[in-house]
């Protein structure tokens, strides 16, 4: 292994609740004297999920079929392996020069609150990926199943990228928030390099994408740049009704997903949504999502951190220019920025984050943020499948 002791070549792979596809990033991480890392990203690959693949995964999430879950675990790993091979080829990087591969897997279930099972209180979260397949086929030491240990310690197991957000965006003299807009939206508050709070604010692209599919019979899966929503007018009565979900009033730490906000929940508003024009429905969902963020900041952030100066958007939803315009109206006192202002494209932050989490685990560094998840302690999160190119020990 010819890893430069002053830098780490890592790969991260992520697929989220939006089910739009998989993102893989290869990057060099250079430690900075003041802490954190300078990131030199070499390449990014995206594998879009076809409509058939999307529907198959969604059906699996709803049916909770064990046989299909095992199939997805293997399929996901095959797709991820192909992305790794593509990254290595395009960057002319040797597998034995990659320090680690950090993968999120595909979330199938997330139940961090205790459920009684045969007289025992059980808390669990399930992300499928065959780590052994990835390690064996790529030769790279692979780290995944990051959320489980945090849940064991009483945490939500989410959001799980605040540690990486601090590494990538933390500023020693500012109070900023990182707002990831995937299927679900999660917030990381960074106060002068410290993370006092992080939590899922609710749906982000999830509702907007579901409604678009309903209206177009799945011919359109997302509203590019918010072009449809910009032409419409929001139904504010429906916005207010959607905001009545009890999750929005729960205090952090908290996390959510399809279980709370998927089609099962949104279907109770289906007739109202379909009675609107396509443009009005798209606008209504964009405004609803923006107001879930505004409510989260008003209830949980501004009372304690009124000097919040900047909100940095990342994730696929950050590309929606109309949505960003709504946020600028709702947050007149904060600068609305995007992660690309820091040199990291919006659709690469989460994949890169899981590469960072894997890198820090292999160096013996705690990689959860217990004050964000509610875990009893910071701990070494992740499970390791050794690759043939690297035997490691904790330093």
CSV table of C-alpha atoms in Angstrom, one decimal:
chain,number,residue,atom,x,y,z
A,1,UNK,CA,0.0,0.0,0.0
A,2,UNK,CA,1.5,3.3,-1.1
A,3,UNK,CA,-0.8,5.6,0.8
A,4,UNK,CA,0.8,9.0,1.4
A,5,UNK,CA,0.9,9.5,5.2
A,6,UNK,CA,-0.2,13.1,4.7
A,7,UNK,CA,-3.2,12.3,2.6
A,8,UNK,CA,-5.9,9.7,2.1
A,9,UNK,CA,-7.4,8.5,-1.1
A,10,UNK,CA,-11.0,7.5,-0.3
A,11,UNK,CA,-14.2,6.4,-2.1
A,12,UNK,CA,-17.7,7.0,-0.8
A,13,UNK,CA,-20.9,5.7,-2.2
A,14,UNK,CA,-24.5,6.7,-1.3
A,15,UNK,CA,-28.0,6.1,-2.4
A,16,UNK,CA,-30.8,7.8,-0.4
A,17,UNK,CA,-34.5,7.9,0.2
A,18,UNK,CA,-35.2,9.8,-3.0
A,19,UNK,CA,-34.2,6.6,-4.9
A,20,UNK,CA,-32.9,8.6,-7.9
A,21,UNK,CA,-29.7,6.6,-8.0
A,22,UNK,CA,-26.3,6.0,-6.6
A,23,UNK,CA,-23.5,8.5,-6.3
A,24,UNK,CA,-19.8,7.6,-6.0
A,25,UNK,CA,-17.0,9.9,-5.3
A,26,UNK,CA,-13.2,9.4,-5.3
A,27,UNK,CA,-11.3,12.1,-3.4
A,28,UNK,CA,-8.0,12.9,-1.8
A,29,UNK,CA,-8.2,14.1,1.8
A,30,UNK,CA,-5.3,16.3,2.9
A,31,UNK,CA,-5.2,17.0,6.7
A,32,UNK,CA,-5.0,20.7,7.7
A,33,UNK,CA,-3.0,22.0,10.6
A,34,UNK,CA,-6.0,23.7,12.1
A,35,UNK,CA,-8.1,20.6,11.9
A,36,UNK,CA,-10.3,19.1,9.2
A,37,UNK,CA,-9.3,18.3,5.7
A,38,UNK,CA,-8.7,20.0,2.4
A,39,UNK,CA,-10.6,18.1,-0.2
A,40,UNK,CA,-9.2,17.4,-3.7
A,41,UNK,CA,-12.0,15.6,-5.5
A,42,UNK,CA,-10.9,13.6,-8.5
A,43,UNK,CA,-14.0,12.1,-9.9
A,44,UNK,CA,-17.7,11.6,-9.4
A,45,UNK,CA,-20.0,9.0,-11.0
A,46,UNK,CA,-23.7,8.7,-10.8
A,47,UNK,CA,-25.8,5.6,-11.6
A,48,UNK,CA,-29.4,6.6,-12.2
A,49,UNK,CA,-32.1,4.1,-11.1
A,50,UNK,CA,-34.4,3.3,-13.9
A,51,UNK,CA,-38.2,3.6,-13.4
A,52,UNK,CA,-38.3,-0.2,-13.1
A,53,UNK,CA,-35.6,-0.3,-10.5
A,54,UNK,CA,-37.2,2.5,-8.5
A,55,UNK,CA,-40.6,0.8,-8.4
A,56,UNK,CA,-39.0,-2.5,-7.5
A,57,UNK,CA,-37.2,-0.9,-4.5
A,58,UNK,CA,-40.2,1.1,-3.4
A,59,UNK,CA,-42.4,-2.0,-3.5
A,60,UNK,CA,-39.7,-3.8,-1.4
A,61,UNK,CA,-39.7,-1.0,1.2
A,62,UNK,CA,-43.5,-1.2,1.5
A,63,UNK,CA,-43.8,-5.0,1.4
A,64,UNK,CA,-40.7,-5.7,3.7
A,65,UNK,CA,-40.2,-9.0,1.8
A,66,UNK,CA,-37.1,-10.7,3.2
A,67,UNK,CA,-36.2,-12.6,-0.1
A,68,UNK,CA,-36.3,-9.4,-2.1
A,69,UNK,CA,-34.3,-7.6,0.5
A,70,UNK,CA,-31.5,-10.1,0.1
A,71,UNK,CA,-31.7,-9.7,-3.6
A,72,UNK,CA,-31.4,-5.9,-3.3
A,73,UNK,CA,-28.4,-6.3,-1.0
A,74,UNK,CA,-26.6,-8.2,-3.7
A,75,UNK,CA,-27.8,-6.0,-6.6
A,76,UNK,CA,-26.8,-2.8,-4.7
A,77,UNK,CA,-23.3,-4.2,-4.2
A,78,UNK,CA,-22.9,-5.2,-7.8
A,79,UNK,CA,-23.9,-1.7,-8.9
A,80,UNK,CA,-21.6,-0.2,-6.3
A,81,UNK,CA,-18.7,-2.4,-7.5
A,82,UNK,CA,-19.3,-1.2,-11.1
A,83,UNK,CA,-19.1,2.4,-9.9
A,84,UNK,CA,-15.8,1.8,-8.0
A,85,UNK,CA,-14.3,0.1,-11.1
A,86,UNK,CA,-15.4,3.2,-13.2
A,87,UNK,CA,-13.9,5.6,-10.7
A,88,UNK,CA,-10.6,3.7,-10.7
A,89,UNK,CA,-10.5,3.6,-14.5
A,90,UNK,CA,-11.4,7.2,-15.1
A,91,UNK,CA,-8.9,8.5,-12.5
A,92,UNK,CA,-6.2,6.0,-13.3
A,93,UNK,CA,-6.1,5.1,-9.7
A,94,UNK,CA,-4.9,1.7,-8.5
A,95,UNK,CA,-7.2,-0.1,-6.0
A,96,UNK,CA,-4.2,-0.6,-3.6
A,97,UNK,CA,-3.8,3.2,-3.4
A,98,UNK,CA,-7.4,3.6,-2.0
A,99,UNK,CA,-7.4,3.8,1.8
A,100,UNK,CA,-11.0,2.8,2.2
A,101,UNK,CA,-14.4,2.5,0.6
A,102,UNK,CA,-17.2,3.8,2.8
A,103,UNK,CA,-20.8,2.9,1.8
A,104,UNK,CA,-24.2,3.7,3.1
A,105,UNK,CA,-26.2,1.0,1.5
A,106,UNK,CA,-29.9,1.4,0.8
A,107,UNK,CA,-32.2,2.1,3.7
A,108,UNK,CA,-35.2,-0.4,3.9
A,109,UNK,CA,-36.4,0.4,7.4
A,110,UNK,CA,-35.6,2.9,10.1
A,111,UNK,CA,-37.2,2.4,13.6
A,112,UNK,CA,-35.0,4.0,16.2
A,113,UNK,CA,-37.8,4.2,18.7
A,114,UNK,CA,-38.3,1.0,20.8
A,115,UNK,CA,-40.8,-1.6,19.5
A,116,UNK,CA,-41.9,-4.6,21.5
A,117,UNK,CA,-40.8,-7.9,20.0
A,118,UNK,CA,-41.4,-11.1,22.0
A,119,UNK,CA,-41.4,-9.1,25.2
A,120,UNK,CA,-38.2,-7.2,24.3
A,121,UNK,CA,-37.9,-3.6,23.4
A,122,UNK,CA,-36.0,-3.5,20.1
A,123,UNK,CA,-34.7,-0.5,18.1
A,124,UNK,CA,-33.3,-1.0,14.6
A,125,UNK,CA,-32.3,0.4,11.3
A,126,UNK,CA,-31.6,-1.6,8.1
A,127,UNK,CA,-29.4,-0.5,5.3
A,128,UNK,CA,-28.6,-3.3,2.8
A,129,UNK,CA,-25.2,-3.8,1.2
A,130,UNK,CA,-23.0,-6.8,0.9
A,131,UNK,CA,-19.7,-5.4,2.4
A,132,UNK,CA,-17.9,-8.7,1.8
A,133,UNK,CA,-18.8,-8.7,-1.9
A,134,UNK,CA,-17.5,-5.1,-2.3
A,135,UNK,CA,-14.2,-5.9,-0.4
A,136,UNK,CA,-13.7,-9.1,-2.3
A,137,UNK,CA,-14.5,-7.7,-5.8
A,138,UNK,CA,-12.6,-4.4,-5.4
A,139,UNK,CA,-9.9,-5.5,-3.1
A,140,UNK,CA,-10.5,-2.3,-1.0
A,141,UNK,CA,-11.3,-2.4,2.7
A,142,UNK,CA,-15.0,-1.6,2.9
A,143,UNK,CA,-16.9,0.0,5.7
A,144,UNK,CA,-20.7,0.2,6.1
A,145,UNK,CA,-23.6,-0.3,8.5
A,146,UNK,CA,-22.6,3.0,10.2
A,147,UNK,CA,-25.9,3.7,11.9
A,148,UNK,CA,-26.3,0.5,13.9
A,149,UNK,CA,-23.8,1.1,16.7
A,150,UNK,CA,-25.3,4.6,17.4
A,151,UNK,CA,-28.7,2.9,17.7
A,152,UNK,CA,-27.3,0.4,20.2
A,153,UNK,CA,-26.2,3.3,22.3
A,154,UNK,CA,-29.7,4.7,22.3
A,155,UNK,CA,-29.2,7.1,19.4
A,156,UNK,CA,-31.5,7.8,16.4
A,157,UNK,CA,-28.8,6.5,14.1
A,158,UNK,CA,-29.5,9.6,12.0
A,159,UNK,CA,-28.7,12.1,10.8
A,160,UNK,CA,-25.3,10.5,10.4
A,161,UNK,CA,-23.3,12.9,8.3
A,162,UNK,CA,-22.8,15.8,10.8
A,163,UNK,CA,-19.3,14.6,11.6
A,164,UNK,CA,-18.4,14.9,8.0
A,165,UNK,CA,-20.2,18.2,7.7
A,166,UNK,CA,-18.0,19.6,10.4
A,167,UNK,CA,-14.9,18.2,8.6
A,168,UNK,CA,-16.0,19.8,5.3
A,169,UNK,CA,-17.7,23.0,6.2
A,170,UNK,CA,-16.9,23.9,9.9
A,171,UNK,CA,-15.7,27.5,10.3
A,172,UNK,CA,-14.0,28.5,13.6
A,173,UNK,CA,-15.6,31.9,13.8
A,174,UNK,CA,-19.1,31.4,12.4
A,175,UNK,CA,-22.5,29.8,13.2
A,176,UNK,CA,-23.7,28.1,10.1
A,177,UNK,CA,-26.2,25.3,9.2
A,178,UNK,CA,-25.7,22.6,6.6
A,179,UNK,CA,-29.1,21.6,5.1
A,180,UNK,CA,-29.0,18.4,3.0
A,181,UNK,CA,-32.0,18.1,0.6
A,182,UNK,CA,-32.3,14.5,-0.4
A,183,UNK,CA,-35.5,12.4,-0.2
A,184,UNK,CA,-35.5,13.5,3.5
A,185,UNK,CA,-34.0,16.8,4.7
A,186,UNK,CA,-31.5,16.9,7.5
A,187,UNK,CA,-29.9,19.8,9.3
A,188,UNK,CA,-26.5,20.1,10.9
A,189,UNK,CA,-25.9,23.2,13.1
A,190,UNK,CA,-22.2,24.0,13.4
A,191,UNK,CA,-21.4,26.7,16.0
A,192,UNK,CA,-17.7,27.7,15.7
A,193,UNK,CA,-16.7,24.2,14.9
A,194,UNK,CA,-18.9,22.5,17.5
A,195,UNK,CA,-22.1,20.6,16.6
A,196,UNK,CA,-24.8,21.3,19.3
A,197,UNK,CA,-27.7,19.9,17.2
A,198,UNK,CA,-28.5,18.0,14.1
A,199,UNK,CA,-31.8,16.3,13.1
A,200,UNK,CA,-34.0,15.4,10.2
A,201,UNK,CA,-36.4,18.3,9.5
A,202,UNK,CA,-38.8,16.1,7.4
A,203,UNK,CA,-39.4,15.4,3.7
A,204,UNK,CA,-37.4,17.2,1.0
A,205,UNK,CA,-37.6,15.9,-2.5
A,206,UNK,CA,-39.7,13.0,-1.3
A,207,UNK,CA,-43.1,14.8,-1.5
A,208,UNK,CA,-42.3,16.8,-4.5
A,209,UNK,CA,-41.3,13.7,-6.5
A,210,UNK,CA,-44.3,11.6,-5.3
A,211,UNK,CA,-46.7,14.3,-6.4
A,212,UNK,CA,-45.1,14.7,-9.8
A,213,UNK,CA,-45.3,11.0,-10.4
A,214,UNK,CA,-49.0,10.9,-9.4
A,215,UNK,CA,-49.9,13.8,-11.7
A,216,UNK,CA,-47.9,12.5,-14.8
A,217,UNK,CA,-48.5,8.7,-14.2
A,218,UNK,CA,-44.8,8.3,-13.6
A,219,UNK,CA,-43.7,10.0,-16.9
A,220,UNK,CA,-41.9,12.6,-14.9
A,221,UNK,CA,-40.0,11.8,-11.7
A,222,UNK,CA,-38.8,15.2,-10.6
A,223,UNK,CA,-39.3,18.9,-11.3
A,224,UNK,CA,-36.0,20.1,-12.9
A,225,UNK,CA,-35.0,23.5,-11.4
A,226,UNK,CA,-38.5,23.9,-10.1
A,227,UNK,CA,-39.7,24.9,-13.5
A,228,UNK,CA,-43.3,23.5,-13.0
A,229,UNK,CA,-43.6,24.8,-9.5
A,230,UNK,CA,-42.5,28.3,-10.6
A,231,UNK,CA,-45.5,28.4,-13.0
A,232,UNK,CA,-48.0,27.4,-10.3
A,233,UNK,CA,-49.7,28.9,-7.3
A,234,UNK,CA,-49.5,27.1,-3.9
A,235,UNK,CA,-52.6,26.0,-2.1
A,236,UNK,CA,-51.8,27.4,1.3
A,237,UNK,CA,-54.7,25.6,3.0
A,238,UNK,CA,-53.2,22.3,1.9
A,239,UNK,CA,-49.7,23.5,2.9
A,240,UNK,CA,-51.0,24.1,6.4
A,241,UNK,CA,-52.7,20.8,6.6
A,242,UNK,CA,-49.6,18.9,5.6
A,243,UNK,CA,-47.6,20.8,8.2
A,244,UNK,CA,-49.9,19.4,10.9
A,245,UNK,CA,-47.9,16.1,11.0
A,246,UNK,CA,-46.9,15.5,14.6
A,247,UNK,CA,-43.2,15.0,13.6
A,248,UNK,CA,-42.7,18.7,13.0
A,249,UNK,CA,-43.4,19.5,16.7
A,250,UNK,CA,-41.2,16.8,18.1
A,251,UNK,CA,-38.0,18.1,19.7
A,252,UNK,CA,-34.6,16.9,18.5
A,253,UNK,CA,-32.9,14.5,18.5
A,254,UNK,CA,-35.2,12.9,15.9
A,255,UNK,CA,-35.0,11.2,12.5
A,256,UNK,CA,-37.5,10.2,9.9
A,257,UNK,CA,-38.0,8.5,6.5
A,258,UNK,CA,-40.5,6.7,4.3
A,259,UNK,CA,-42.1,5.2,7.4
A,260,UNK,CA,-43.4,8.6,8.4
A,261,UNK,CA,-43.7,10.6,5.2
A,262,UNK,CA,-43.9,8.1,2.3
A,263,UNK,CA,-46.8,7.5,0.0
A,264,UNK,CA,-48.8,5.8,2.8
A,265,UNK,CA,-49.0,9.1,4.6
A,266,UNK,CA,-49.3,11.4,1.6
A,267,UNK,CA,-52.1,9.3,0.1
A,268,UNK,CA,-54.6,10.7,2.6
A,269,UNK,CA,-54.2,14.0,0.7
A,270,UNK,CA,-54.1,12.4,-2.8
A,271,UNK,CA,-57.6,13.6,-3.9
A,272,UNK,CA,-56.8,17.2,-2.9
A,273,UNK,CA,-53.4,17.1,-4.6
A,274,UNK,CA,-54.8,15.7,-7.9
A,275,UNK,CA,-57.6,18.2,-7.9
A,276,UNK,CA,-54.9,20.9,-8.5
A,277,UNK,CA,-53.2,21.5,-11.8
A,278,UNK,CA,-49.8,19.9,-12.2
A,279,UNK,CA,-48.1,23.3,-11.7
A,280,UNK,CA,-50.2,24.2,-8.7
A,281,UNK,CA,-49.5,20.8,-7.1
A,282,UNK,CA,-45.7,21.2,-7.7
A,283,UNK,CA,-45.8,24.7,-6.2
A,284,UNK,CA,-47.8,23.5,-3.2
A,285,UNK,CA,-45.2,20.8,-2.4
A,286,UNK,CA,-42.3,23.1,-2.9
A,287,UNK,CA,-43.8,25.6,-0.5
A,288,UNK,CA,-44.7,22.9,2.0
A,289,UNK,CA,-41.2,21.5,2.0
A,290,UNK,CA,-39.7,25.0,2.4
A,291,UNK,CA,-42.1,25.7,5.3
A,292,UNK,CA,-41.0,22.5,7.1
A,293,UNK,CA,-37.5,23.9,7.1
A,294,UNK,CA,-38.6,27.4,8.3
A,295,UNK,CA,-40.6,25.8,11.1
A,296,UNK,CA,-37.7,23.7,12.2
A,297,UNK,CA,-35.4,26.7,12.4
A,298,UNK,CA,-38.0,28.9,14.1
A,299,UNK,CA,-38.8,26.3,16.8
A,300,UNK,CA,-35.4,24.7,17.5
A,301,UNK,CA,-32.5,26.8,16.1
A,302,UNK,CA,-33.2,30.5,16.3
A,303,UNK,CA,-34.3,30.6,20.0
A,304,UNK,CA,-30.8,29.4,21.0
A,305,UNK,CA,-28.7,30.5,18.0
A,306,UNK,CA,-30.1,33.8,16.7
A,307,UNK,CA,-26.8,34.7,15.1
A,308,UNK,CA,-27.0,32.0,12.6
A,309,UNK,CA,-25.4,33.7,9.6
A,310,UNK,CA,-25.5,31.1,6.8
A,311,UNK,CA,-27.5,28.1,5.5
A,312,UNK,CA,-25.5,25.9,3.2
A,313,UNK,CA,-27.6,23.7,0.9
A,314,UNK,CA,-26.5,20.3,-0.5
A,315,UNK,CA,-28.1,17.3,-2.0
A,316,UNK,CA,-30.2,17.0,-5.1
A,317,UNK,CA,-32.8,19.5,-3.9
A,318,UNK,CA,-30.2,22.2,-3.8
A,319,UNK,CA,-30.3,22.2,-7.6
A,320,UNK,CA,-34.0,23.4,-7.5
A,321,UNK,CA,-33.5,27.1,-8.1
A,322,UNK,CA,-37.2,27.9,-7.4
A,323,UNK,CA,-37.0,26.2,-4.0
A,324,UNK,CA,-33.9,28.2,-3.2
A,325,UNK,CA,-35.8,31.4,-4.0
A,326,UNK,CA,-38.6,30.4,-1.6
A,327,UNK,CA,-36.0,29.8,1.1
A,328,UNK,CA,-34.4,33.2,0.5
A,329,UNK,CA,-37.8,34.7,1.2
A,330,UNK,CA,-38.4,32.7,4.3
A,331,UNK,CA,-34.9,33.3,5.7
A,332,UNK,CA,-34.3,37.0,5.0
A,333,UNK,CA,-31.5,37.4,7.6
A,334,UNK,CA,-29.4,34.4,6.6
A,335,UNK,CA,-27.3,33.9,3.5
A,336,UNK,CA,-28.5,30.9,1.5
A,337,UNK,CA,-25.4,29.3,0.0
A,338,UNK,CA,-24.6,25.9,-1.7
A,339,UNK,CA,-21.9,23.4,-1.0
A,340,UNK,CA,-20.3,24.1,-4.4
A,341,UNK,CA,-19.3,27.5,-2.9
A,342,UNK,CA,-16.9,25.4,-0.8
A,343,UNK,CA,-15.7,23.4,-3.8
A,344,UNK,CA,-18.0,20.4,-3.3
A,345,UNK,CA,-20.8,19.9,-5.8
A,346,UNK,CA,-24.2,19.5,-4.1
A,347,UNK,CA,-24.8,16.0,-5.4
A,348,UNK,CA,-21.4,14.7,-4.0
A,349,UNK,CA,-21.5,15.8,-0.4
A,350,UNK,CA,-23.3,12.7,1.1
A,351,UNK,CA,-21.3,10.1,-0.9
A,352,UNK,CA,-18.0,11.9,0.1
A,353,UNK,CA,-19.3,12.0,3.7
A,354,UNK,CA,-19.5,8.2,4.0
A,355,UNK,CA,-16.0,7.9,2.6
A,356,UNK,CA,-14.9,10.3,5.4
A,357,UNK,CA,-16.8,8.2,8.0
A,358,UNK,CA,-15.0,5.1,6.9
A,359,UNK,CA,-11.6,6.8,6.9
A,360,UNK,CA,-12.0,8.0,10.4
A,361,UNK,CA,-13.2,4.6,11.7
A,362,UNK,CA,-10.1,2.9,10.3
A,363,UNK,CA,-8.0,5.5,12.1
A,364,UNK,CA,-9.8,4.8,15.4
A,365,UNK,CA,-11.7,8.1,15.5
A,366,UNK,CA,-15.3,8.3,16.8
A,367,UNK,CA,-17.5,9.2,13.8
A,368,UNK,CA,-20.9,9.8,15.2
A,369,UNK,CA,-22.1,12.9,16.9
A,370,UNK,CA,-23.9,11.8,20.0
A,371,UNK,CA,-25.4,15.2,20.9
A,372,UNK,CA,-27.0,15.1,17.4
A,373,UNK,CA,-28.4,11.5,17.5
A,374,UNK,CA,-29.1,11.2,21.2
A,375,UNK,CA,-26.7,8.3,21.7
A,376,UNK,CA,-25.2,7.8,25.1
A,377,UNK,CA,-21.7,8.5,23.8
A,378,UNK,CA,-19.5,9.1,20.7
A,379,UNK,CA,-18.3,5.8,19.4
A,380,UNK,CA,-16.6,3.9,16.6
A,381,UNK,CA,-19.4,3.3,14.1
A,382,UNK,CA,-19.3,1.0,11.1
A,383,UNK,CA,-18.6,-2.6,10.2
A,384,UNK,CA,-15.5,-3.6,8.3
A,385,UNK,CA,-14.8,-6.0,5.5
A,386,UNK,CA,-11.1,-6.3,4.9
A,387,UNK,CA,-9.8,-5.9,1.4
A,388,UNK,CA,-6.8,-7.8,0.2
A,389,UNK,CA,-4.8,-4.6,-0.3
A,390,UNK,CA,-4.7,-3.5,3.3
A,391,UNK,CA,-4.4,-5.0,6.7
A,392,UNK,CA,-4.9,-2.3,9.3
A,393,UNK,CA,-4.7,-1.6,13.0
A,394,UNK,CA,-6.1,1.2,15.0
A,395,UNK,CA,-3.5,3.9,15.7
